[in-house]
PDB file of C-alpha atoms in Angstrom:
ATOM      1  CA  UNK Y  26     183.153 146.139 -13.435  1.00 55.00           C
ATOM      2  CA  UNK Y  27     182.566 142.809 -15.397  1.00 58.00           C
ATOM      3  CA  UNK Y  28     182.201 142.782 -19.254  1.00 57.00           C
ATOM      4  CA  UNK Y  29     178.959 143.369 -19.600  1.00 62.00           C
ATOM      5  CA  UNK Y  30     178.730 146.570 -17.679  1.00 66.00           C
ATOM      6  CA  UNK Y  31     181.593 147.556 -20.079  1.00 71.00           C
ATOM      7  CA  UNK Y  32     179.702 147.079 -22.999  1.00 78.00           C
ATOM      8  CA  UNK Y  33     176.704 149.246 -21.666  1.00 80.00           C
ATOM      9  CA  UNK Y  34     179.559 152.115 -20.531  1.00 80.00           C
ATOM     10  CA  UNK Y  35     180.567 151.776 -24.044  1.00 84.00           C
ATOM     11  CA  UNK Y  36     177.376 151.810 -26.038  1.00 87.00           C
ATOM     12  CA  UNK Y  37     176.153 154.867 -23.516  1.00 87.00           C
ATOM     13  CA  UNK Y  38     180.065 156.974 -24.451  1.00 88.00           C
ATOM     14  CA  UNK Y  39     178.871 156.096 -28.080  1.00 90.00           C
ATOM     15  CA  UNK Y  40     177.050 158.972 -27.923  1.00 92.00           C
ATOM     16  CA  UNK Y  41     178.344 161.929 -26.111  1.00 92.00           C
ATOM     17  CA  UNK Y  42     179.704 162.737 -29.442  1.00 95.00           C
ATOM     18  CA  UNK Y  43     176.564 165.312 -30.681  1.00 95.00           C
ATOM     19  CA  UNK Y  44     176.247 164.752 -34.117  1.00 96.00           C
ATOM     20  CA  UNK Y  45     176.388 160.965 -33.515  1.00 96.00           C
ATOM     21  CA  UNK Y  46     173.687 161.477 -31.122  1.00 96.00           C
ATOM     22  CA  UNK Y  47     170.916 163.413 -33.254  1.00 96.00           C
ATOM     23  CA  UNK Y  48     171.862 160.481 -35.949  1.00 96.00           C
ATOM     24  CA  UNK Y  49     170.865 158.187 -33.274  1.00 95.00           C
ATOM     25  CA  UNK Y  50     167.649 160.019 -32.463  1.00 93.00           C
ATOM     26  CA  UNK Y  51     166.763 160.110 -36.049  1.00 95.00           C
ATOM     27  CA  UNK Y  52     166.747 156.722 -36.711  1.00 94.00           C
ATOM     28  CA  UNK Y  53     165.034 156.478 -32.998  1.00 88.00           C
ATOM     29  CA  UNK Y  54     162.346 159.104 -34.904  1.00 84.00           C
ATOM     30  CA  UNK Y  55     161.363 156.657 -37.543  1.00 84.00           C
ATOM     31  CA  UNK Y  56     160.032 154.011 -34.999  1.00 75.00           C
ATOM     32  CA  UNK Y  57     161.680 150.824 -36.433  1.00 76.00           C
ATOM     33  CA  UNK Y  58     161.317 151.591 -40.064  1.00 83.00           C
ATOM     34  CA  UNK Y  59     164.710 151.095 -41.341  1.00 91.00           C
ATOM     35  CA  UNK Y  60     166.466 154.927 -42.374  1.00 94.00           C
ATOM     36  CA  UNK Y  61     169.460 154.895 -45.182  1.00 95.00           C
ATOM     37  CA  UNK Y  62     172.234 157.522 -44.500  1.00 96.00           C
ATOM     38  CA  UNK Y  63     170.956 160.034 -46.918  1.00 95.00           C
ATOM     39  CA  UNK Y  64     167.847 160.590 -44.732  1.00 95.00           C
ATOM     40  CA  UNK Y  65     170.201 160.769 -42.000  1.00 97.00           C
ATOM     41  CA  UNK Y  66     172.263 163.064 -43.814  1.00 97.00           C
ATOM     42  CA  UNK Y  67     169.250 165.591 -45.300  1.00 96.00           C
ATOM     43  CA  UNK Y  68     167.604 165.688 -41.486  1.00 96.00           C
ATOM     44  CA  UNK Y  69     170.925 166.399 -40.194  1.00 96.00           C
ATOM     45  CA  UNK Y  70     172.334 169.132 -42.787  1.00 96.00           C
ATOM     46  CA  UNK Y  71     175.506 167.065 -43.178  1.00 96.00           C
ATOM     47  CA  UNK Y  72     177.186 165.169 -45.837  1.00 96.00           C
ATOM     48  CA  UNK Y  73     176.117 161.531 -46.850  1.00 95.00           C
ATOM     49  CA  UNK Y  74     180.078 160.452 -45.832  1.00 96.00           C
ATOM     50  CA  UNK Y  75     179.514 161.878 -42.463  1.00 97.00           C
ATOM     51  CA  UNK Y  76     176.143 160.343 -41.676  1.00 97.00           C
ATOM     52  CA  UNK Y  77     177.216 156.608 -42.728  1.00 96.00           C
ATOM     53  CA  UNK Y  78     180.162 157.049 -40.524  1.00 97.00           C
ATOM     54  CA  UNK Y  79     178.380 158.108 -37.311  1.00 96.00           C
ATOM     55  CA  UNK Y  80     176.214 155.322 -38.336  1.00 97.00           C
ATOM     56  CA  UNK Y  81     178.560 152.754 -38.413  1.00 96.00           C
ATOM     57  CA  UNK Y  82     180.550 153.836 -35.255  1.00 95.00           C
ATOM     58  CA  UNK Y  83     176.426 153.630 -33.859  1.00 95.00           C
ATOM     59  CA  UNK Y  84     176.560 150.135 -34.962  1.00 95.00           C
ATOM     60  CA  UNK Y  85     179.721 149.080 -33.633  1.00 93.00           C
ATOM     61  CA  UNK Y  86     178.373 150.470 -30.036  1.00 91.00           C
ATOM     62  CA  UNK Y  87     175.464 147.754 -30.456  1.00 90.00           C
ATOM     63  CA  UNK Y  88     172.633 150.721 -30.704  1.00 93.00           C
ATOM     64  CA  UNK Y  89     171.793 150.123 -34.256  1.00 94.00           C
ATOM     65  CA  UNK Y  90     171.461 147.359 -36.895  1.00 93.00           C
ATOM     66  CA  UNK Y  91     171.855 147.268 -40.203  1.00 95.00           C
ATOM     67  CA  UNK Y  92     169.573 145.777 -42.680  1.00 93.00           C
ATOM     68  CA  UNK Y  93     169.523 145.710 -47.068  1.00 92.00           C
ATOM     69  CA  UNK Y  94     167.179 146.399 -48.717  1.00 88.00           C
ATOM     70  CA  UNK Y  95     166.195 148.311 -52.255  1.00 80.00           C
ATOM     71  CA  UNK Y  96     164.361 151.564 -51.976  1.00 69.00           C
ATOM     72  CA  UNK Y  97     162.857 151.496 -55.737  1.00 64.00           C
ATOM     73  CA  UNK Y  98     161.237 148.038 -54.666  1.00 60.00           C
ATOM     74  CA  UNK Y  99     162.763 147.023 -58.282  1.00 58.00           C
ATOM     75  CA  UNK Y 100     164.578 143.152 -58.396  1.00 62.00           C
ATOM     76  CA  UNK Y 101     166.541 141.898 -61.113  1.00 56.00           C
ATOM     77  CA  UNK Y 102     169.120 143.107 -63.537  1.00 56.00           C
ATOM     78  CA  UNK Y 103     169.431 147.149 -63.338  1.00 57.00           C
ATOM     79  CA  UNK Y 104     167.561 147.740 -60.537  1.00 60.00           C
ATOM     80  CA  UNK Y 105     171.164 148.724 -58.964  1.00 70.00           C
ATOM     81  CA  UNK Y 106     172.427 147.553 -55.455  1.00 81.00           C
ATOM     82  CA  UNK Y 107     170.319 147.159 -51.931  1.00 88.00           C
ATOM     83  CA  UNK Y 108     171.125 150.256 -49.618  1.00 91.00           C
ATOM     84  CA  UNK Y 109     171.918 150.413 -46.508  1.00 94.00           C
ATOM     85  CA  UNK Y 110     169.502 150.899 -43.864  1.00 96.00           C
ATOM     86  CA  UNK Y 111     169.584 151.032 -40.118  1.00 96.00           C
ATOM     87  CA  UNK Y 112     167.230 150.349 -37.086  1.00 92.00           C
ATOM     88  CA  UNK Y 113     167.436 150.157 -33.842  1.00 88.00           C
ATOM     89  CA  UNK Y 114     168.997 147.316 -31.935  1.00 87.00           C
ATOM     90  CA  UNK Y 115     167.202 145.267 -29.764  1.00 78.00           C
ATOM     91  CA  UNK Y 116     169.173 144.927 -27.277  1.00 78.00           C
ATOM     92  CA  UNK Y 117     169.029 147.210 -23.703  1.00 79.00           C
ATOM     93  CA  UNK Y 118     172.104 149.463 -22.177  1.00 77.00           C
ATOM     94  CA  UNK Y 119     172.497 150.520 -19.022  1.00 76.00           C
ATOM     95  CA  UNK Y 120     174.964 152.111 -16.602  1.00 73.00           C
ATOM     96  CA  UNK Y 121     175.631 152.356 -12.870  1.00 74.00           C
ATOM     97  CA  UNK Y 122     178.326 153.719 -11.364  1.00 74.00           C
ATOM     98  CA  UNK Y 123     179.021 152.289  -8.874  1.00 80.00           C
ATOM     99  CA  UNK Y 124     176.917 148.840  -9.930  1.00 80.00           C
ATOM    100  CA  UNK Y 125     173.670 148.541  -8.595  1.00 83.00           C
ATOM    101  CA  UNK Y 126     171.282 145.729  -9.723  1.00 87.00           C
ATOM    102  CA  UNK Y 127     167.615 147.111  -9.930  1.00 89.00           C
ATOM    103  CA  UNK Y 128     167.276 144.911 -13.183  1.00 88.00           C
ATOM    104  CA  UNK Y 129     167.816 141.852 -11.054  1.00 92.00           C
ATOM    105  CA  UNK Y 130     165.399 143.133  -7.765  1.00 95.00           C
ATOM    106  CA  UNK Y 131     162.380 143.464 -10.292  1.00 95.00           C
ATOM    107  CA  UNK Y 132     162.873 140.289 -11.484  1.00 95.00           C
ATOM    108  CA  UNK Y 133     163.039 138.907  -8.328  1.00 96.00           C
ATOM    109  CA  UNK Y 134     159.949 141.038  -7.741  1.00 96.00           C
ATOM    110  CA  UNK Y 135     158.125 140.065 -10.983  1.00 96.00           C
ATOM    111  CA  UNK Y 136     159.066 136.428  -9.652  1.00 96.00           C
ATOM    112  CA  UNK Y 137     157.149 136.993  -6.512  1.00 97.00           C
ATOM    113  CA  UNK Y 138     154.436 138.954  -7.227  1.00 96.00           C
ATOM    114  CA  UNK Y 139     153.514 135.849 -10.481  1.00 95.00           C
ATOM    115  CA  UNK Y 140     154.460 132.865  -7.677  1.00 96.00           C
ATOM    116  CA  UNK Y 141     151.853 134.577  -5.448  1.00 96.00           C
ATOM    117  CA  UNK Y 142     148.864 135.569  -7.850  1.00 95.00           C
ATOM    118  CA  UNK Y 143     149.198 138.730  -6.972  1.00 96.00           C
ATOM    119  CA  UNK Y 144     148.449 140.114 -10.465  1.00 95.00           C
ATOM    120  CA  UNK Y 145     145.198 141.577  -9.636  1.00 96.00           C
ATOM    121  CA  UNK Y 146     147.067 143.844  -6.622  1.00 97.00           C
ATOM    122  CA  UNK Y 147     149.768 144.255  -9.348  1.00 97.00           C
ATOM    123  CA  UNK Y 148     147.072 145.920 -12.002  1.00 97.00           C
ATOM    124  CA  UNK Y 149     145.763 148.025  -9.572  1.00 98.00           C
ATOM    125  CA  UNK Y 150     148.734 149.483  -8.270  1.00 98.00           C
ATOM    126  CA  UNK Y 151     150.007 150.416 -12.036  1.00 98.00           C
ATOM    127  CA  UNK Y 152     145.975 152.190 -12.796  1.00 98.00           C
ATOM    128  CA  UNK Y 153     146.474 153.701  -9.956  1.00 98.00           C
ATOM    129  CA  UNK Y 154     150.010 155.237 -10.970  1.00 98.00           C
ATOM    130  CA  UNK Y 155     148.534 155.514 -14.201  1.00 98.00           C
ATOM    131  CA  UNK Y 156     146.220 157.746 -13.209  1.00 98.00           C
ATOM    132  CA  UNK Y 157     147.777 160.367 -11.202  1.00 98.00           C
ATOM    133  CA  UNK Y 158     151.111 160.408 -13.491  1.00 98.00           C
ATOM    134  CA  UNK Y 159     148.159 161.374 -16.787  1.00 97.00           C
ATOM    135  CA  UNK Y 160     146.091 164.214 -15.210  1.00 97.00           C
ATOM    136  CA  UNK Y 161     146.860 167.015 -16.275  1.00 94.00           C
ATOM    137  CA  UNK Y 162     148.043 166.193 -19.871  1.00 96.00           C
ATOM    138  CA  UNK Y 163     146.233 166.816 -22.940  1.00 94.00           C
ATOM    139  CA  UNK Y 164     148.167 165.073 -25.975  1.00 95.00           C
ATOM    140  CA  UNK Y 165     148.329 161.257 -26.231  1.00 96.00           C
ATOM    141  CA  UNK Y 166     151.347 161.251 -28.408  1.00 93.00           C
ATOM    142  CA  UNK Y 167     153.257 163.351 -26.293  1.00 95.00           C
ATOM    143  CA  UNK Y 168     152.131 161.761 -22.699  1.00 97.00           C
ATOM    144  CA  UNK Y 169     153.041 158.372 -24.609  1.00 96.00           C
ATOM    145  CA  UNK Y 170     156.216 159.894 -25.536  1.00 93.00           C
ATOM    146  CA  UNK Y 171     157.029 160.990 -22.237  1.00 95.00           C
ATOM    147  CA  UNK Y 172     156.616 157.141 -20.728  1.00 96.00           C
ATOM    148  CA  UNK Y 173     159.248 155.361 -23.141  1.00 92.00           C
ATOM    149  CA  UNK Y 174     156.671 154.269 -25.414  1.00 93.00           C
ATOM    150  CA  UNK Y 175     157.513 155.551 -28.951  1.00 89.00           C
ATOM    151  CA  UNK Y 176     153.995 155.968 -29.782  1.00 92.00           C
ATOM    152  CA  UNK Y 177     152.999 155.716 -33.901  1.00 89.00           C
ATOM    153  CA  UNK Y 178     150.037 156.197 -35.549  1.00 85.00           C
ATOM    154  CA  UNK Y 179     148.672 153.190 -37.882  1.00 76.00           C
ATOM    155  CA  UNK Y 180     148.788 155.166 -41.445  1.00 73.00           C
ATOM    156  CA  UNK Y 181     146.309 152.473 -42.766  1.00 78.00           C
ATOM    157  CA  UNK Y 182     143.852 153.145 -39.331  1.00 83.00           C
ATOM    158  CA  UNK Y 183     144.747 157.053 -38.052  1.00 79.00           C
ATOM    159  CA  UNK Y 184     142.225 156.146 -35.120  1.00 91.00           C
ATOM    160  CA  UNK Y 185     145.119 153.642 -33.791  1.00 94.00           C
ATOM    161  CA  UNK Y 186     148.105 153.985 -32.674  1.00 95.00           C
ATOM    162  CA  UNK Y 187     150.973 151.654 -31.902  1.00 93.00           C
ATOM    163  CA  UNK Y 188     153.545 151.739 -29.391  1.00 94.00           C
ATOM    164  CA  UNK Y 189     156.653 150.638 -30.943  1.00 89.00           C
ATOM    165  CA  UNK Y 190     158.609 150.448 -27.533  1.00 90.00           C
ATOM    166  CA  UNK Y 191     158.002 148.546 -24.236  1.00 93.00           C
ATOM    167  CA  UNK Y 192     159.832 149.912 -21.321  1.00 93.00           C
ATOM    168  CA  UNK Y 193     159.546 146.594 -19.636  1.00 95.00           C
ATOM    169  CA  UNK Y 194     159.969 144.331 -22.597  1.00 92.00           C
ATOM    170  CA  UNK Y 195     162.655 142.523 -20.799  1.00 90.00           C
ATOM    171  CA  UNK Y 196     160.481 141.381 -18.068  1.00 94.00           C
ATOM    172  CA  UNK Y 197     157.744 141.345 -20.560  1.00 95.00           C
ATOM    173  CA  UNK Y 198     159.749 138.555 -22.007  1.00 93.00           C
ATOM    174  CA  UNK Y 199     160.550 136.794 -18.889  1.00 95.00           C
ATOM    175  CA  UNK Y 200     156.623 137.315 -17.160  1.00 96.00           C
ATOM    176  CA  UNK Y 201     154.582 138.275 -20.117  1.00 95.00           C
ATOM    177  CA  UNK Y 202     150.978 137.652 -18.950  1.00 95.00           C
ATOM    178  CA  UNK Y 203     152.112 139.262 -15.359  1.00 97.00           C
ATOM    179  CA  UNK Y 204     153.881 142.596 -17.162  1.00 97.00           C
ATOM    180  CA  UNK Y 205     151.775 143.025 -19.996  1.00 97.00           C
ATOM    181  CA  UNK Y 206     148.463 142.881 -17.892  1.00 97.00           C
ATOM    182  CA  UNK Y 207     150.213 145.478 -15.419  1.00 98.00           C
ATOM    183  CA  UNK Y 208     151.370 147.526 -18.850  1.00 98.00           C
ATOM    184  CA  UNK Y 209     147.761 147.968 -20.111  1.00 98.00           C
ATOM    185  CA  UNK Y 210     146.529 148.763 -16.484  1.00 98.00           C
ATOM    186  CA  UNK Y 211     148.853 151.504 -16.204  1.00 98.00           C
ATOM    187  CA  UNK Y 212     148.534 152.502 -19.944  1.00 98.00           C
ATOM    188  CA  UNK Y 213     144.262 152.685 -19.618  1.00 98.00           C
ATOM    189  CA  UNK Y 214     145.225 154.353 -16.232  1.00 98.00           C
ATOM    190  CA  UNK Y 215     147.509 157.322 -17.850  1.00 98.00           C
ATOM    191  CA  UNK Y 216     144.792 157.495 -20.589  1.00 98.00           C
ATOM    192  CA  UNK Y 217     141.550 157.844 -17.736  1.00 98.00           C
ATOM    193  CA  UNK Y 218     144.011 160.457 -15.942  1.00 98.00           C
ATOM    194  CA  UNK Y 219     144.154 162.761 -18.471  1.00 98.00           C
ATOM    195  CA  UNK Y 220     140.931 162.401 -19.538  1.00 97.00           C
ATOM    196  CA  UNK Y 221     141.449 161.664 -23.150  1.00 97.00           C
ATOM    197  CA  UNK Y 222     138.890 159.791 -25.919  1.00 95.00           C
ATOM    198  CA  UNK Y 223     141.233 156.931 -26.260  1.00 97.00           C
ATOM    199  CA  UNK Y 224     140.977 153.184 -25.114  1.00 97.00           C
ATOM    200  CA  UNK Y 225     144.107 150.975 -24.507  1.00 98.00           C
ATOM    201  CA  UNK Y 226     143.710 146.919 -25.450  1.00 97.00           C
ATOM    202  CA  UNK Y 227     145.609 143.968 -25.375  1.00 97.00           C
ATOM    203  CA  UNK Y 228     147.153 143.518 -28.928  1.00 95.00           C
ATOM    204  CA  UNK Y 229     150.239 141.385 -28.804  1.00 90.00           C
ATOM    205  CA  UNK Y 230     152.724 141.584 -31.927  1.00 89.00           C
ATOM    206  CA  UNK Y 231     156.198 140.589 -32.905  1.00 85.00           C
ATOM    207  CA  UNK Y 232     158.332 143.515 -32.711  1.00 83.00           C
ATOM    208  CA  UNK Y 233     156.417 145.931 -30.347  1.00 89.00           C
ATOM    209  CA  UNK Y 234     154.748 146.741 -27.123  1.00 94.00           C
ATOM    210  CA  UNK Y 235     151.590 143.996 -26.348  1.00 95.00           C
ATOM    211  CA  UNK Y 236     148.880 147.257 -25.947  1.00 97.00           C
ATOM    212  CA  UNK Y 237     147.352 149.377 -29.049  1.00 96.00           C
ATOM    213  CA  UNK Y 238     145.352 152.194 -28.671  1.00 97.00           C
ATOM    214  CA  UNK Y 239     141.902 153.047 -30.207  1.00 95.00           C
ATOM    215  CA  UNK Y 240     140.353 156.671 -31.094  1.00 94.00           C
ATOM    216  CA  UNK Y 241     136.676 156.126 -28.625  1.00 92.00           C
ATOM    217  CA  UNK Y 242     134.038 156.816 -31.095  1.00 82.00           C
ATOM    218  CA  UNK Y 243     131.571 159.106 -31.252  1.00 72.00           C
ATOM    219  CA  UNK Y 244     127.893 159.322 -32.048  1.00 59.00           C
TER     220      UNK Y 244
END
């Protein structure tokens, strides 16, 4: 097992422990606004000692980072020190045992299918799969949810929402106009399969996944 896979095995044993697992799914919760430990603490019913340490240990496993910042929004003398907050961490673990290498086949894949201009076969596939994997669903956040997208609403627009998750951001990174065209195909795909008043477009941004979603109006 080289290094790397012992990293993942290592992040992934990070949280078997429970506690240190709903603190990891609370920070998840807040969609990449940064969470201090007393939030951590209140949602949790524990003590403010407990929380940072779970937190911490989350941190050394490479699942969370931590940033500083003050709450009050106050600067200069008295306005007391910058707390500690956490986020997610960017990076991506995964474990096989024994190793397999799907990450490297859909590159390969991804490789292929751009070389070939096959994008157009690509989109229609992922509608397609789009499609039947929505019917029958009746919630946008939760059939968001339920594909790795961390779906948030906009609080300054509550007719958009934002997916604060790719599940393919790593090929996104590697094939963006490739993945992200065959994200929104299957995104506008779930969306037409369960029949909801939503529309998915193209919205790249720093930080999140390239597709937004849009409330259809109504006359």
């Amino acid at each position: 097992m080289t290094s790397e896979n012992l990293d993942d095995l290592a992040a992934v044993a990070a949280l078997t422990d429970g506690v240190r697992r709903s603190a990891y799914q609370t920070v998840a919760g807040h969609h990449g606004i940064p969470v201090g430990r007393d939030e951590v603490a209140e949602t949790l019913g524990i003590g403010r000692t407990l929380a940072a340490f779970h937190l911490d240990k989350l941190v050394d496993a490479g699942l969370l980072e931590v940033s500083y910042a003050r709450r009050s929004g106050r600067t200069g003398p008295g306005a007391g020190r910058p707390a500690k907050l956490y986020h997610l961490a960017a990076g991506e673990h995964a474990v096989s045992v024994p190793p397999r290498a799907y990450r490297a086949a859909a590159e390969l894949l991804a490789e292929a299918l751009e070389l070939s201009a096959a994008d157009e076969t690509l989109n229609r596939v992922a509608g397609s799969h789009g499609r039947r994997a929505g019917a029958g669903h009746d919630d946008v956040t939760g059939l968001l949810t339920e594909h790795g997208y961390a779906p948030a609403a906009d609080p300054g627009t509550p007719d958009r929402i934002e997916l604060r998750n790719c599940p393919f951001h790593r090929l996104a990174e590697q094939f963006p106009p490739l993945i992200c065209g065959m994200n929104l195909a299957m995104i506008s795909g779930l969306l037409e399969g369960a029949g909801l008043e939503w529309t998915a477009r193209m919205d790249a941004a720093s930080g999140r996944c390239c597709v937004t979603l849009s409330k259809n109006k109504t006359d």
